[in-house]
Structure formats: structure tokens, C-alpha cells
Amino acid sequence: MAGLGGSDTLDGGWKSDFLIGGSGDDTLYGDIGNDRLDGGTGRDLVWGDGGADVFHFDLGDGRDRIGDFKAGQDVIEILAAASLADLTFTQINGNVRVDFRSIHILVDDITVAQLDHAGNFHF
């Protein structure tokens, strides 16, 4: 399912879904299933909910937020990075900001110690 221009809200439902927000400030809900979520450009909020979800980010995507990352189950995919060493992690009020070049991701309700593991990322 894909949004186009503007600010879209996409809800995947109960199956494993591939949601693409496109341009604009989008909100994506994977719901139940092993979902793949790509907010596209803009300031996006993405929720995987149930299942083992993949949150995909590209250079130029902007500042995005993951509302429910589950360490050891979900994966953050940053194919432009070569390894975990390329990323910068900053603890901010119970959340973690992950930075790589023009990619800025705020991951809610997690610590750097929980997130800073190669198994939580695809490169």
C-alpha cells in the first residue's frame, strides 16, 4: 500500500504488509503481521505493532520516528550504511536518536544499550 504526495495515514490491517508513505509527513501502522514500513521523505511516524517488522530508511528521508520498536524482533534497515559503527546513538528522555548522514530516526521507549546491537539493524 502506498501513499502519494501530502500527509498520508496508512493502516496495514491484519496481514503482513509493505507500506510506503511517499512524500509528506506520513503515519504508517503495520498492525498484525510481519510488516515492511518505509515512510519516504518528510517527518514520518511508523508503528509496526505485532509481528517482526522491518523499518526501512533511505538517505534524504528526513526526521522520522518509530513508535514501537521491539529489540531482538524488529529490524531497522539502513542500506546506505555499511555497519553499526557508521551510526551515532544519542539517548534523549527515554528514547534513542539514531543518526547516519541525512537519516535521523527517533526510536521511542528504548535505551542505547537495548538498541545498539547489530541484530537490530540490516545494512
PDB file of C-alpha atoms in Angstrom:
ATOM      1  CA  MET A   1       0.000   0.000   0.000  1.00  0.00           C
ATOM      2  CA  ALA A   2       1.436   3.381  -0.909  1.00  0.00           C
ATOM      3  CA  GLY A   3       0.662   6.985  -0.135  1.00  0.00           C
ATOM      4  CA  LEU A   4       1.481   9.625  -2.702  1.00  0.00           C
ATOM      5  CA  GLY A   5       2.149  13.312  -2.096  1.00  0.00           C
ATOM      6  CA  GLY A   6       0.932  15.014   1.050  1.00  0.00           C
ATOM      7  CA  SER A   7       0.450  13.656   4.534  1.00  0.00           C
ATOM      8  CA  ASP A   8      -0.995  10.149   4.445  1.00  0.00           C
ATOM      9  CA  THR A   9      -2.175   7.695   7.101  1.00  0.00           C
ATOM     10  CA  LEU A  10      -1.784   4.059   6.068  1.00  0.00           C
ATOM     11  CA  ASP A  11      -3.088   1.122   8.130  1.00  0.00           C
ATOM     12  CA  GLY A  12      -1.931  -2.312   7.051  1.00  0.00           C
ATOM     13  CA  GLY A  13      -4.503  -4.428   8.843  1.00  0.00           C
ATOM     14  CA  TRP A  14      -4.003  -7.997   9.999  1.00  0.00           C
ATOM     15  CA  LYS A  15      -1.713  -9.420   7.266  1.00  0.00           C
ATOM     16  CA  SER A  16       1.989  -8.904   6.568  1.00  0.00           C
ATOM     17  CA  ASP A  17       2.097  -5.643   4.648  1.00  0.00           C
ATOM     18  CA  PHE A  18       4.504  -3.394   2.734  1.00  0.00           C
ATOM     19  CA  LEU A  19       3.598   0.235   3.439  1.00  0.00           C
ATOM     20  CA  ILE A  20       5.272   3.178   1.671  1.00  0.00           C
ATOM     21  CA  GLY A  21       4.401   6.691   2.804  1.00  0.00           C
ATOM     22  CA  GLY A  22       5.851   8.646  -0.118  1.00  0.00           C
ATOM     23  CA  SER A  23       6.464  12.377   0.257  1.00  0.00           C
ATOM     24  CA  GLY A  24       4.899  14.350   3.098  1.00  0.00           C
ATOM     25  CA  ASP A  25       4.554  13.783   6.831  1.00  0.00           C
ATOM     26  CA  ASP A  26       3.014  10.315   6.965  1.00  0.00           C
ATOM     27  CA  THR A  27       1.758   7.958   9.678  1.00  0.00           C
ATOM     28  CA  LEU A  28       2.088   4.228   8.992  1.00  0.00           C
ATOM     29  CA  TYR A  29       0.557   1.443  11.097  1.00  0.00           C
ATOM     30  CA  GLY A  30       1.626  -2.085  10.239  1.00  0.00           C
ATOM     31  CA  ASP A  31      -0.754  -3.726  12.725  1.00  0.00           C
ATOM     32  CA  ILE A  32      -0.630  -7.534  12.995  1.00  0.00           C
ATOM     33  CA  GLY A  33       1.838  -9.382  10.757  1.00  0.00           C
ATOM     34  CA  ASN A  34       5.476  -9.091   9.741  1.00  0.00           C
ATOM     35  CA  ASP A  35       5.378  -5.709   8.057  1.00  0.00           C
ATOM     36  CA  ARG A  36       7.820  -3.658   5.997  1.00  0.00           C
ATOM     37  CA  LEU A  37       7.427   0.083   6.598  1.00  0.00           C
ATOM     38  CA  ASP A  38       9.019   2.867   4.546  1.00  0.00           C
ATOM     39  CA  GLY A  39       7.841   6.362   5.431  1.00  0.00           C
ATOM     40  CA  GLY A  40       9.588   8.000   2.471  1.00  0.00           C
ATOM     41  CA  THR A  41      10.556  11.663   2.675  1.00  0.00           C
ATOM     42  CA  GLY A  42       9.170  14.010   5.310  1.00  0.00           C
ATOM     43  CA  ARG A  43       8.675  13.665   9.058  1.00  0.00           C
ATOM     44  CA  ASP A  44       7.030  10.280   9.411  1.00  0.00           C
ATOM     45  CA  LEU A  45       5.693   8.268  12.345  1.00  0.00           C
ATOM     46  CA  VAL A  46       5.823   4.498  11.858  1.00  0.00           C
ATOM     47  CA  TRP A  47       4.334   1.751  14.035  1.00  0.00           C
ATOM     48  CA  GLY A  48       4.897  -1.928  13.348  1.00  0.00           C
ATOM     49  CA  ASP A  49       2.662  -3.246  16.158  1.00  0.00           C
ATOM     50  CA  GLY A  50       2.561  -7.090  16.200  1.00  0.00           C
ATOM     51  CA  GLY A  51       4.995  -9.292  14.280  1.00  0.00           C
ATOM     52  CA  ALA A  52       8.650  -8.954  13.302  1.00  0.00           C
ATOM     53  CA  ASP A  53       8.729  -5.687  11.387  1.00  0.00           C
ATOM     54  CA  VAL A  54      11.315  -4.024   9.128  1.00  0.00           C
ATOM     55  CA  PHE A  55      11.587  -0.227   9.287  1.00  0.00           C
ATOM     56  CA  HIS A  56      13.341   0.956   6.099  1.00  0.00           C
ATOM     57  CA  PHE A  57      15.187   4.287   5.784  1.00  0.00           C
ATOM     58  CA  ASP A  58      16.996   5.918   2.839  1.00  0.00           C
ATOM     59  CA  LEU A  59      19.276   8.935   2.603  1.00  0.00           C
ATOM     60  CA  GLY A  60      17.145  12.069   2.388  1.00  0.00           C
ATOM     61  CA  ASP A  61      14.168  10.586   4.242  1.00  0.00           C
ATOM     62  CA  GLY A  62      14.266  13.354   6.840  1.00  0.00           C
ATOM     63  CA  ARG A  63      13.448  13.052  10.533  1.00  0.00           C
ATOM     64  CA  ASP A  64      11.322  10.032  11.323  1.00  0.00           C
ATOM     65  CA  ARG A  65      10.018   8.342  14.451  1.00  0.00           C
ATOM     66  CA  ILE A  66       9.478   4.671  15.292  1.00  0.00           C
ATOM     67  CA  GLY A  67       6.711   4.371  17.874  1.00  0.00           C
ATOM     68  CA  ASP A  68       7.093   0.728  18.908  1.00  0.00           C
ATOM     69  CA  PHE A  69      10.454  -0.862  18.068  1.00  0.00           C
ATOM     70  CA  LYS A  70      10.914  -4.277  19.705  1.00  0.00           C
ATOM     71  CA  ALA A  71      14.634  -5.041  20.137  1.00  0.00           C
ATOM     72  CA  GLY A  72      15.515  -8.583  19.087  1.00  0.00           C
ATOM     73  CA  GLN A  73      12.347  -8.874  16.998  1.00  0.00           C
ATOM     74  CA  ASP A  74      12.078  -5.823  14.725  1.00  0.00           C
ATOM     75  CA  VAL A  75      14.833  -4.527  12.421  1.00  0.00           C
ATOM     76  CA  ILE A  76      15.871  -1.047  11.291  1.00  0.00           C
ATOM     77  CA  GLU A  77      17.117  -1.198   7.694  1.00  0.00           C
ATOM     78  CA  ILE A  78      19.636   1.438   6.560  1.00  0.00           C
ATOM     79  CA  LEU A  79      21.188   0.076   3.372  1.00  0.00           C
ATOM     80  CA  ALA A  80      23.309   3.215   2.816  1.00  0.00           C
ATOM     81  CA  ALA A  81      25.318   2.422   5.970  1.00  0.00           C
ATOM     82  CA  ALA A  82      27.982  -0.285   5.991  1.00  0.00           C
ATOM     83  CA  SER A  83      27.874  -1.265   9.664  1.00  0.00           C
ATOM     84  CA  LEU A  84      26.766  -0.349  13.160  1.00  0.00           C
ATOM     85  CA  ALA A  85      29.949   1.730  13.524  1.00  0.00           C
ATOM     86  CA  ASP A  86      28.563   4.180  10.915  1.00  0.00           C
ATOM     87  CA  LEU A  87      25.640   5.113  13.175  1.00  0.00           C
ATOM     88  CA  THR A  88      25.509   7.607  16.037  1.00  0.00           C
ATOM     89  CA  PHE A  89      23.242   6.831  19.011  1.00  0.00           C
ATOM     90  CA  THR A  90      22.005   9.524  21.419  1.00  0.00           C
ATOM     91  CA  GLN A  91      19.794   8.900  24.470  1.00  0.00           C
ATOM     92  CA  ILE A  92      17.040  11.553  24.692  1.00  0.00           C
ATOM     93  CA  ASN A  93      14.451  11.389  27.512  1.00  0.00           C
ATOM     94  CA  GLY A  94      13.753   7.642  27.353  1.00  0.00           C
ATOM     95  CA  ASN A  95      14.132   7.481  23.562  1.00  0.00           C
ATOM     96  CA  VAL A  96      17.139   6.993  21.271  1.00  0.00           C
ATOM     97  CA  ARG A  97      18.042   9.095  18.243  1.00  0.00           C
ATOM     98  CA  VAL A  98      19.896   7.206  15.509  1.00  0.00           C
ATOM     99  CA  ASP A  99      21.797   9.361  13.016  1.00  0.00           C
ATOM    100  CA  PHE A 100      23.544   8.486   9.758  1.00  0.00           C
ATOM    101  CA  ARG A 101      24.269  11.295   7.297  1.00  0.00           C
ATOM    102  CA  SER A 102      20.827  12.725   6.371  1.00  0.00           C
ATOM    103  CA  ILE A 103      18.923   9.934   8.155  1.00  0.00           C
ATOM    104  CA  HIS A 104      17.598  10.885  11.605  1.00  0.00           C
ATOM    105  CA  ILE A 105      15.395   8.370  13.441  1.00  0.00           C
ATOM    106  CA  LEU A 106      13.906   8.759  16.911  1.00  0.00           C
ATOM    107  CA  VAL A 107      13.093   5.366  18.443  1.00  0.00           C
ATOM    108  CA  ASP A 108      10.590   5.617  21.318  1.00  0.00           C
ATOM    109  CA  ASP A 109      10.833   3.905  24.712  1.00  0.00           C
ATOM    110  CA  ILE A 110      14.234   2.244  24.379  1.00  0.00           C
ATOM    111  CA  THR A 111      17.790   2.715  25.631  1.00  0.00           C
ATOM    112  CA  VAL A 112      21.034   2.856  23.685  1.00  0.00           C
ATOM    113  CA  ALA A 113      22.078  -0.386  25.437  1.00  0.00           C
ATOM    114  CA  GLN A 114      18.952  -2.145  24.091  1.00  0.00           C
ATOM    115  CA  LEU A 115      19.216  -0.750  20.552  1.00  0.00           C
ATOM    116  CA  ASP A 116      22.982  -0.665  19.869  1.00  0.00           C
ATOM    117  CA  HIS A 117      23.278  -4.272  18.586  1.00  0.00           C
ATOM    118  CA  ALA A 118      23.958  -5.427  15.027  1.00  0.00           C
ATOM    119  CA  GLY A 119      20.975  -7.810  15.180  1.00  0.00           C
ATOM    120  CA  ASN A 120      18.604  -4.833  15.366  1.00  0.00           C
ATOM    121  CA  PHE A 121      19.847  -3.475  12.012  1.00  0.00           C
ATOM    122  CA  HIS A 122      20.172  -4.511   8.343  1.00  0.00           C
ATOM    123  CA  PHE A 123      22.897  -2.838   6.284  1.00  0.00           C
TER     124      PHE A 123
END
